[in-house]
Short mmCIF file of C-alpha atoms in Angstrom, two decimals:
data_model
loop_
_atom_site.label_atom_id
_atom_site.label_comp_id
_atom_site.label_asym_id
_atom_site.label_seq_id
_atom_site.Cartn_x
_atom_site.Cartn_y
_atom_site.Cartn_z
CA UNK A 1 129.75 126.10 332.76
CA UNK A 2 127.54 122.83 332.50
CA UNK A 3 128.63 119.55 334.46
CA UNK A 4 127.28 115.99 333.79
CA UNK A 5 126.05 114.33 336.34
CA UNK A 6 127.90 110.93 335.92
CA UNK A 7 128.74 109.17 339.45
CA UNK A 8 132.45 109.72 339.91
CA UNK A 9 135.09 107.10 341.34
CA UNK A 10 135.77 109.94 343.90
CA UNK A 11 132.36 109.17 345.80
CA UNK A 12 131.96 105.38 344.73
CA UNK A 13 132.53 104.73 348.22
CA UNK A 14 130.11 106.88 349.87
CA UNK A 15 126.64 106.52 348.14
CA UNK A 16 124.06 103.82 347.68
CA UNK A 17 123.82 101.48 344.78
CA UNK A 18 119.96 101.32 344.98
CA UNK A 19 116.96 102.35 347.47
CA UNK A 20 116.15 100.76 350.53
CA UNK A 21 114.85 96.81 350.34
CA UNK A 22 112.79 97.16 353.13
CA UNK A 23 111.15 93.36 354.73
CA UNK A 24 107.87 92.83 353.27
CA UNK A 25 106.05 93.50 356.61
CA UNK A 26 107.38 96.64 357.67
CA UNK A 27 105.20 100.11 357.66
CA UNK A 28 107.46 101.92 355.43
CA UNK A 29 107.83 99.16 352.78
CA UNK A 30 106.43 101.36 349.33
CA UNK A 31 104.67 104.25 352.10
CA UNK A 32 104.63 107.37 350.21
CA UNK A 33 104.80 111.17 352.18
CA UNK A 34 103.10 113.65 350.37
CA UNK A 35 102.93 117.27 351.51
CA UNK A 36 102.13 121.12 350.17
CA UNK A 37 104.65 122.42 348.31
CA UNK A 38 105.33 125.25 351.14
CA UNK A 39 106.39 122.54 353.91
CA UNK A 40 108.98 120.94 351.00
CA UNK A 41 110.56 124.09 350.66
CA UNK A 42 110.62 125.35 354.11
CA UNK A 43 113.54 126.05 356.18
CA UNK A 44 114.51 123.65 358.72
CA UNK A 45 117.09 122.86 361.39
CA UNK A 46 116.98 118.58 361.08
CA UNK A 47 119.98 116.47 360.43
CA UNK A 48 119.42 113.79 358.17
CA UNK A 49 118.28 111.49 360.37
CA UNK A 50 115.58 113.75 361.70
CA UNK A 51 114.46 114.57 358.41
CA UNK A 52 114.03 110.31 357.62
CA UNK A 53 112.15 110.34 361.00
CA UNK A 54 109.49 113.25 359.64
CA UNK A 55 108.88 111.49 356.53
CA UNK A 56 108.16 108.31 357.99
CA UNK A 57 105.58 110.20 360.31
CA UNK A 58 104.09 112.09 357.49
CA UNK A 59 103.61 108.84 354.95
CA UNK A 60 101.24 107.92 357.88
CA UNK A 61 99.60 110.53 358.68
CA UNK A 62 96.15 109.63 357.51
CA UNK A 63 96.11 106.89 359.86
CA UNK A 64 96.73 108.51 363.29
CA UNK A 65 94.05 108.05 365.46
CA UNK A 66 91.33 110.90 367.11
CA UNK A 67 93.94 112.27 369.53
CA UNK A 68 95.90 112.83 366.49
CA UNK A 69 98.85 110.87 367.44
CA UNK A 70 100.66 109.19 364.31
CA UNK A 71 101.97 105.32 365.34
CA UNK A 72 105.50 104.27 364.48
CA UNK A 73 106.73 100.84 365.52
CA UNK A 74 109.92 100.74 366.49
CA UNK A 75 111.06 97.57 365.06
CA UNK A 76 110.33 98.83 361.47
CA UNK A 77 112.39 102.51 362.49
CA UNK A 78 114.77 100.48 363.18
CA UNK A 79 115.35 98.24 360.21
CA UNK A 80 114.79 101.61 358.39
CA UNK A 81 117.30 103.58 360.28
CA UNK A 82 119.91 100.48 359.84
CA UNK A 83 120.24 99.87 363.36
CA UNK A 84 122.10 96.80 364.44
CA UNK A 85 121.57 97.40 368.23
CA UNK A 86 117.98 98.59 368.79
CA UNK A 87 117.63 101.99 371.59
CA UNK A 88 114.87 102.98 372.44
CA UNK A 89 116.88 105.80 374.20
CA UNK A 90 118.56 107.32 370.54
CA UNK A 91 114.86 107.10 369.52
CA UNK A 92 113.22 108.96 371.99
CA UNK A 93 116.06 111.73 371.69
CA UNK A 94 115.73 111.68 367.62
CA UNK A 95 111.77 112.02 367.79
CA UNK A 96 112.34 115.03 370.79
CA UNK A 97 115.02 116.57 368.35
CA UNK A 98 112.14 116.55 365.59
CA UNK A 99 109.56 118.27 368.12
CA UNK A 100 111.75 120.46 369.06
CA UNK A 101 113.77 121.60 365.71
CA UNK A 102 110.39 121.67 363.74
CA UNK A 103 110.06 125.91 363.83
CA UNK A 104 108.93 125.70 360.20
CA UNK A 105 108.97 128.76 358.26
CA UNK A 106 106.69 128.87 355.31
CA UNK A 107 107.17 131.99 353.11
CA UNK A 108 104.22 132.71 349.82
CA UNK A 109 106.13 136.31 349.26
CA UNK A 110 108.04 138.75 351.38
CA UNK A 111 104.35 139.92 352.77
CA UNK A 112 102.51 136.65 352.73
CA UNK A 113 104.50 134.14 355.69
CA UNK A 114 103.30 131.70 358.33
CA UNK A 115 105.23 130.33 360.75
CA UNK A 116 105.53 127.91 363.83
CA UNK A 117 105.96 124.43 365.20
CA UNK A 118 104.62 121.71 362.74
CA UNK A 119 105.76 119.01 364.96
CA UNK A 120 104.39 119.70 368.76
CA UNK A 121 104.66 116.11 370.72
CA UNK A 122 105.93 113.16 370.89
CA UNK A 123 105.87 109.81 373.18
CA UNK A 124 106.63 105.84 373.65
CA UNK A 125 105.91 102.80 374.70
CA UNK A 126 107.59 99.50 374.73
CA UNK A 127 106.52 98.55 370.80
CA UNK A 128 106.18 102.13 369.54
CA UNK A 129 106.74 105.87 369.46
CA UNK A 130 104.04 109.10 368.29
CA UNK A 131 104.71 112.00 366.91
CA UNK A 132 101.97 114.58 366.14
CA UNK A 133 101.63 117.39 363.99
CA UNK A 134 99.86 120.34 365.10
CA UNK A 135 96.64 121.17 364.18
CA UNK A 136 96.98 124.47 361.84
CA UNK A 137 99.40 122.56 359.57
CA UNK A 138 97.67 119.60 358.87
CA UNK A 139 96.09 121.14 355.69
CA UNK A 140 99.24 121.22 354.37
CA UNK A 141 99.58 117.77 354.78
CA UNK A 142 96.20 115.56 354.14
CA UNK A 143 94.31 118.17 352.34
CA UNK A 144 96.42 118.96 349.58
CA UNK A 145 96.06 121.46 346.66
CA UNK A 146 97.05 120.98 343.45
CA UNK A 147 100.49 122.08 344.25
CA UNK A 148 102.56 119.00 346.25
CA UNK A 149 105.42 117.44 346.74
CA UNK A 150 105.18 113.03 347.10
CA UNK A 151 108.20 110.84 347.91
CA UNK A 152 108.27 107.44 348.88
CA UNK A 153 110.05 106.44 352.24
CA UNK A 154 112.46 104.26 350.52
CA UNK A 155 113.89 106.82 348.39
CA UNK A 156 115.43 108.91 351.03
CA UNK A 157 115.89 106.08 353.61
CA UNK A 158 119.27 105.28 352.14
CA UNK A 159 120.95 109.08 351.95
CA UNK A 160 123.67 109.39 353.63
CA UNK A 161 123.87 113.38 353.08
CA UNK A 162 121.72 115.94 354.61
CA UNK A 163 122.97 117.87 351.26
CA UNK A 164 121.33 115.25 349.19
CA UNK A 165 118.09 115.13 351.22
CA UNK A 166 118.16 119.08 350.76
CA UNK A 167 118.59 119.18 346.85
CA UNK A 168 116.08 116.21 346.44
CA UNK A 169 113.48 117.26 348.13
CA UNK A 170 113.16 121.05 346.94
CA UNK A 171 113.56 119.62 342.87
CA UNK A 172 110.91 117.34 343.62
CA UNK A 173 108.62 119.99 344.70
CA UNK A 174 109.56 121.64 341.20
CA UNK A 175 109.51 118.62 339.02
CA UNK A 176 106.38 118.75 336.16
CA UNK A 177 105.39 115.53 335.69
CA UNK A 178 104.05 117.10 332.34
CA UNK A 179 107.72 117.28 330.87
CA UNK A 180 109.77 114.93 329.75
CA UNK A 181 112.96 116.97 331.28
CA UNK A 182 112.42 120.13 334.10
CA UNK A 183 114.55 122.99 334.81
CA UNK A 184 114.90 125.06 338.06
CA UNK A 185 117.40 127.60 339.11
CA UNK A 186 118.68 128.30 342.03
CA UNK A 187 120.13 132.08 342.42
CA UNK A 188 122.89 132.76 344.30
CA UNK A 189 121.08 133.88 347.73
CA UNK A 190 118.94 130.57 348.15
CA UNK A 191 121.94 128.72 348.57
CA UNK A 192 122.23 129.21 352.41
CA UNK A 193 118.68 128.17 352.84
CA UNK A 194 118.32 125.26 349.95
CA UNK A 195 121.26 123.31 351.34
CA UNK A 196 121.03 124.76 355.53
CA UNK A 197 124.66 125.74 355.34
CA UNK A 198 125.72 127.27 358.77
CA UNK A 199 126.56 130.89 358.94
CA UNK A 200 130.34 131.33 357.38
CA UNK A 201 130.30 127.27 356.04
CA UNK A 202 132.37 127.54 352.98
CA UNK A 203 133.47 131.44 353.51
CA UNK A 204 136.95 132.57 353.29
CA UNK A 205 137.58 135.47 355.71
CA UNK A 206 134.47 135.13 357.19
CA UNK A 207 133.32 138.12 359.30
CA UNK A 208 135.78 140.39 357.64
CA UNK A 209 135.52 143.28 354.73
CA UNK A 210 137.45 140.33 352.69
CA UNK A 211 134.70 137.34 353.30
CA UNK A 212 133.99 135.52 350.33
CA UNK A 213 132.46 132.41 349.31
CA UNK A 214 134.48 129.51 348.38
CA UNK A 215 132.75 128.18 345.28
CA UNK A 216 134.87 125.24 344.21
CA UNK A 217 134.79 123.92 348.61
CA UNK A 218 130.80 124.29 348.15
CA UNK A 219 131.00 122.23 345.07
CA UNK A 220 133.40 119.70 345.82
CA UNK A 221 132.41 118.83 348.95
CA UNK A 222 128.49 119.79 349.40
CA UNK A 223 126.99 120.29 345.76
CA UNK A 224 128.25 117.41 344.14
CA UNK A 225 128.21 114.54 346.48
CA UNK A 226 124.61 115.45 346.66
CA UNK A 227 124.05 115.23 343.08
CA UNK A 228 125.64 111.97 342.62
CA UNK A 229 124.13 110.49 345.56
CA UNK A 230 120.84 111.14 344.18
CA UNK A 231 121.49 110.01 340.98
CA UNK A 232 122.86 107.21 342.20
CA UNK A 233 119.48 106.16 343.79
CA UNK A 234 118.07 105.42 340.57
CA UNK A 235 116.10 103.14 339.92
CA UNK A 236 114.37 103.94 343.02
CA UNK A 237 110.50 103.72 344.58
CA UNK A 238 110.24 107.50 343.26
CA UNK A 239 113.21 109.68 342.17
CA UNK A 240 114.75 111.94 340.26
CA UNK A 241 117.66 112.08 337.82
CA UNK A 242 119.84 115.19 337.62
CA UNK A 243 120.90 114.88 334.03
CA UNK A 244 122.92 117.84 334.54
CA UNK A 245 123.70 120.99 335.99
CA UNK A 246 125.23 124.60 334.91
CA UNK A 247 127.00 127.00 336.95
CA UNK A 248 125.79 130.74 335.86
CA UNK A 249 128.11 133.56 335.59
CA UNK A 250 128.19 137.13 334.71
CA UNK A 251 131.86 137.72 333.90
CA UNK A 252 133.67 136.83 336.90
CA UNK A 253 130.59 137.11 339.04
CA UNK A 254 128.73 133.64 340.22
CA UNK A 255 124.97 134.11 340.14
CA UNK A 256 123.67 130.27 341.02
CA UNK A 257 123.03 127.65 339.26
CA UNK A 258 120.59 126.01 336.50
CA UNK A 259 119.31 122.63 336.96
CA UNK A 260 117.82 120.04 334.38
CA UNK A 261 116.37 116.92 335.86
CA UNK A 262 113.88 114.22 335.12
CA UNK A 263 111.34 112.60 337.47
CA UNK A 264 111.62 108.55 336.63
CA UNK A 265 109.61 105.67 338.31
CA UNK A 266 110.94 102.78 340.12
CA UNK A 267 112.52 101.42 336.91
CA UNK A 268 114.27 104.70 336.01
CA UNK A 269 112.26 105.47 333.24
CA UNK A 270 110.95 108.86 332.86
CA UNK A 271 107.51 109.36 334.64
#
């Protein structure tokens, strides 16, 4: 069954217009995070904000200094983050929930896995907080193959869904910048770990011989807002467009789901 990907009046409330219009002086105005492939698709255990905190750490992590401590200012987190009523307090706890959620697990085949914390401290002062990545990882990061995933700060900033963050990020790290339209499916048993659903979320009769998994909840209420969300970004710093997506069935039977999408510049024009 294919879907369009037109933004629907049942989520015009609940998405951005447009990216992030950041002040002309702030870090994260046009910063761009660009990382291995691997860490895009790893699994992880952020919320959304969490996530918006890593990527701001990781669009500067060529400039942290010989301790290897990366320097975020709090004012420009804060514009960022949309808070009215700065806290240092609810940033210390969001860059400790990043240290200590970042078990990253980053898996080549079923024999060929790494796996640890890419995240290992963090601290404050009056004008800033640090974060720093650990040592072993930072290949994946500032010495990058052929084979990498780049988004600008901006184009996430504004997400409102962790689902959307999710989906974005692993199409990205997918996209070919060599076609004018990419494809990627998603089979049935990566949906758990694409979108971090929690064990039973969107079961029926979960933990019984009857369990089954409620396709049309998924969609309605995780798979779609996340699409249009996205799409709604656009034009963006760096995006994507989901032009649209197909659910695929054998008989009765859902096996995942097929994926077209375009990567488009900050005019929404195709890259």
């Amino acid at each position: 069954m294919r879907e369009s990907s037109l933004l629907s009046k049942e989520y015009q409330g609940d998405v951005r217009r447009d990216s992030l219009q950041l002040s002309p002086d702030n870090m994260f105005n046009n910063a761009l995070a660009v990382m291995d492939n691997l860490v895009a698709r790893a699994t992880t255990r952020w919320t959304l904000e969490e996530s918006k905190l890593f990527i701001c750490a990781l669009s500067k992590v060529k400039t942290r200094d010989e301790q290897g401590w990366i320097r975020l200012p709090k004012k420009d987190l804060y514009e960022l983050f949309g808070i009215k009523n700065p806290s240092s307090t609810y940033l210390k706890k969001l860059a400790k929930s990043v240290v200590t959620k970042s078990w990253f697990e980053f898996v080549r085949s079923e024999d060929d896995w790494d796996q640890g914390f890419l995240v290992n401290r963090s601290k404050g002062d009056r004008w800033n907080i640090y974060l720093k990545f650990a040592d072993d990882y930072l290949p994946l990061l500032d010495q990058l193959s052929e084979k990498f995933t780049q988004i600008y700060v901006e184009s996430i900033a504004g997400m409102t869904h962790k689902s959307s963050y999710n989906l974005y990020l692993y199409l990205k790290s997918w996209g070919d910048p060599n076609f004018l339209q990419s494809e990627k499916k998603i089979p049935k048993a990566e949906i758990q770990k694409i979108f971090n659903l929690k064990d039973g979320q969107y079961w029926r009769n979960w933990g019984t011989d009857k369990a089954r998994f409620h396709w049309a909840d998924f969609e309605k209420y995780c798979l779609k807002p996340a699409i249009e969300e996205i799409n709604a970004g656009v034009p963006g710093t760096s995006e994507i467009y989901i032009d649209h997506w197909e659910k695929v069935k054998k008989g009765k039977a859902v096996l995942g789901y097929d994926f077209f999408f375009t990567l488009v510049d900050k005019h929404g024009l195709p890259q």
